[in-house]
XYZ file of C-alpha atoms in Angstrom:
100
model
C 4.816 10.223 9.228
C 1.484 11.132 7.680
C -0.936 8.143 7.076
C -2.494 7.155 4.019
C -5.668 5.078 2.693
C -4.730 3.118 -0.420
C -6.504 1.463 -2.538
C -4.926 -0.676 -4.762
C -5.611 -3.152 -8.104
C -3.131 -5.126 -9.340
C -4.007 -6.266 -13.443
C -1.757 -8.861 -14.934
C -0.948 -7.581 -18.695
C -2.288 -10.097 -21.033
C 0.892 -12.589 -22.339
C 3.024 -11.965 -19.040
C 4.746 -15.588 -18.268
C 3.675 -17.349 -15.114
C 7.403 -17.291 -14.356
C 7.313 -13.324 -14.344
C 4.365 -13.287 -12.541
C 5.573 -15.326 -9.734
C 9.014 -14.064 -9.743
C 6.955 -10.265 -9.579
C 4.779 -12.004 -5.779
C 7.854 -13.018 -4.774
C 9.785 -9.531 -4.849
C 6.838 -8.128 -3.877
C 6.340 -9.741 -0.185
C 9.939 -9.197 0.699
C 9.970 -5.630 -0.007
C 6.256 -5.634 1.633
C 7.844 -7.017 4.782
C 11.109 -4.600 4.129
C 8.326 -1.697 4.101
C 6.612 -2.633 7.061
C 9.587 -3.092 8.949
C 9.806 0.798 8.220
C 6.838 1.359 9.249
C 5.982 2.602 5.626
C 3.060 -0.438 5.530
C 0.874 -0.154 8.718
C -1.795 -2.749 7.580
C -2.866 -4.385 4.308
C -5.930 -6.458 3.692
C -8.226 -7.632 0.823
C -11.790 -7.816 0.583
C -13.370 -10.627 1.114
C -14.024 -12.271 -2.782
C -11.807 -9.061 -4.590
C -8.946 -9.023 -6.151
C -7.705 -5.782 -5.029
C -5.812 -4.726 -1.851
C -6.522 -1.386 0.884
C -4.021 -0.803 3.361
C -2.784 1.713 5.774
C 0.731 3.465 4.077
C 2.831 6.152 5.860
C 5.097 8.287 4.564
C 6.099 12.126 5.189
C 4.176 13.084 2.224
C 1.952 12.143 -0.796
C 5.199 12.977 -2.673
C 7.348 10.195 -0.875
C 4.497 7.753 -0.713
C 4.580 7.588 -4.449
C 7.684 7.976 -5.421
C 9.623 5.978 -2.353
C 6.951 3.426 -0.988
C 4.330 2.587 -3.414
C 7.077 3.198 -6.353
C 9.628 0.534 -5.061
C 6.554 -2.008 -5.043
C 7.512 -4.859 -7.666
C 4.018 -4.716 -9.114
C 3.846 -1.009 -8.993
C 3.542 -1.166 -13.111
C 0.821 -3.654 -13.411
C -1.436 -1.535 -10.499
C -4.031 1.240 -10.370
C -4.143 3.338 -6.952
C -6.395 5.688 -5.151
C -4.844 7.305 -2.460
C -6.793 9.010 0.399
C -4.445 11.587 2.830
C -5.937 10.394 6.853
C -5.989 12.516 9.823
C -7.100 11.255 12.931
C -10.905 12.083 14.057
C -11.549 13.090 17.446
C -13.493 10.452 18.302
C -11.005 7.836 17.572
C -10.556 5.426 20.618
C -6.797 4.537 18.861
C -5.643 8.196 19.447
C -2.801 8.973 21.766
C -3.639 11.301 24.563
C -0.561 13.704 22.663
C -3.625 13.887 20.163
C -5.868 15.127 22.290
């Protein structure tokens, strides 16, 4: 699987229900914990005083990223992306020796 850099903002359409809102979270860490078990969600973190998320995705494609992994996402409607394609750098003390 190719890795990808994601960027993401989640923006809460004015006069959504707290109900849908929490019912949305909810969905959203089981199938983040459904993706991960994949291996589809490598790491996710947010920025320290942000409301946003970055996280490492894989998928075989930019294709399947969107339309199978980021697409399934509860909040997918209510979020703004930026995806970056990663490839390893040589210097990169995490690479395999295969990488080499």
């Amino acid at each position: 699987m190719r890795e990808f850099l994601v960027e993401i903002t989640t923006t809460v359409p004015e006069g959504t229900s707290q109900d849908e809102v929490d019912r949305r979270r909810a969905a959203e860490a089981v199938r983040a914990e459904e993706l991960a078990a994949t291996g589809n969600l490598g790491r996710l973190w947010r920025p320290v005083g942000e409301l946003r998320s970055i996280g490492v995705w894989r998928a075989a494609d930019e294709v399947e990223l969107h339309e199978k992994v980021l697409g399934t996402l509860p909040l997918r409607p209510w979020m703004t992306l930026t995806v970056t394609p990663l490839e390893s750098h040589p210097n990169d003390p995490g690479r395999g020796d295969d990488a080499r």
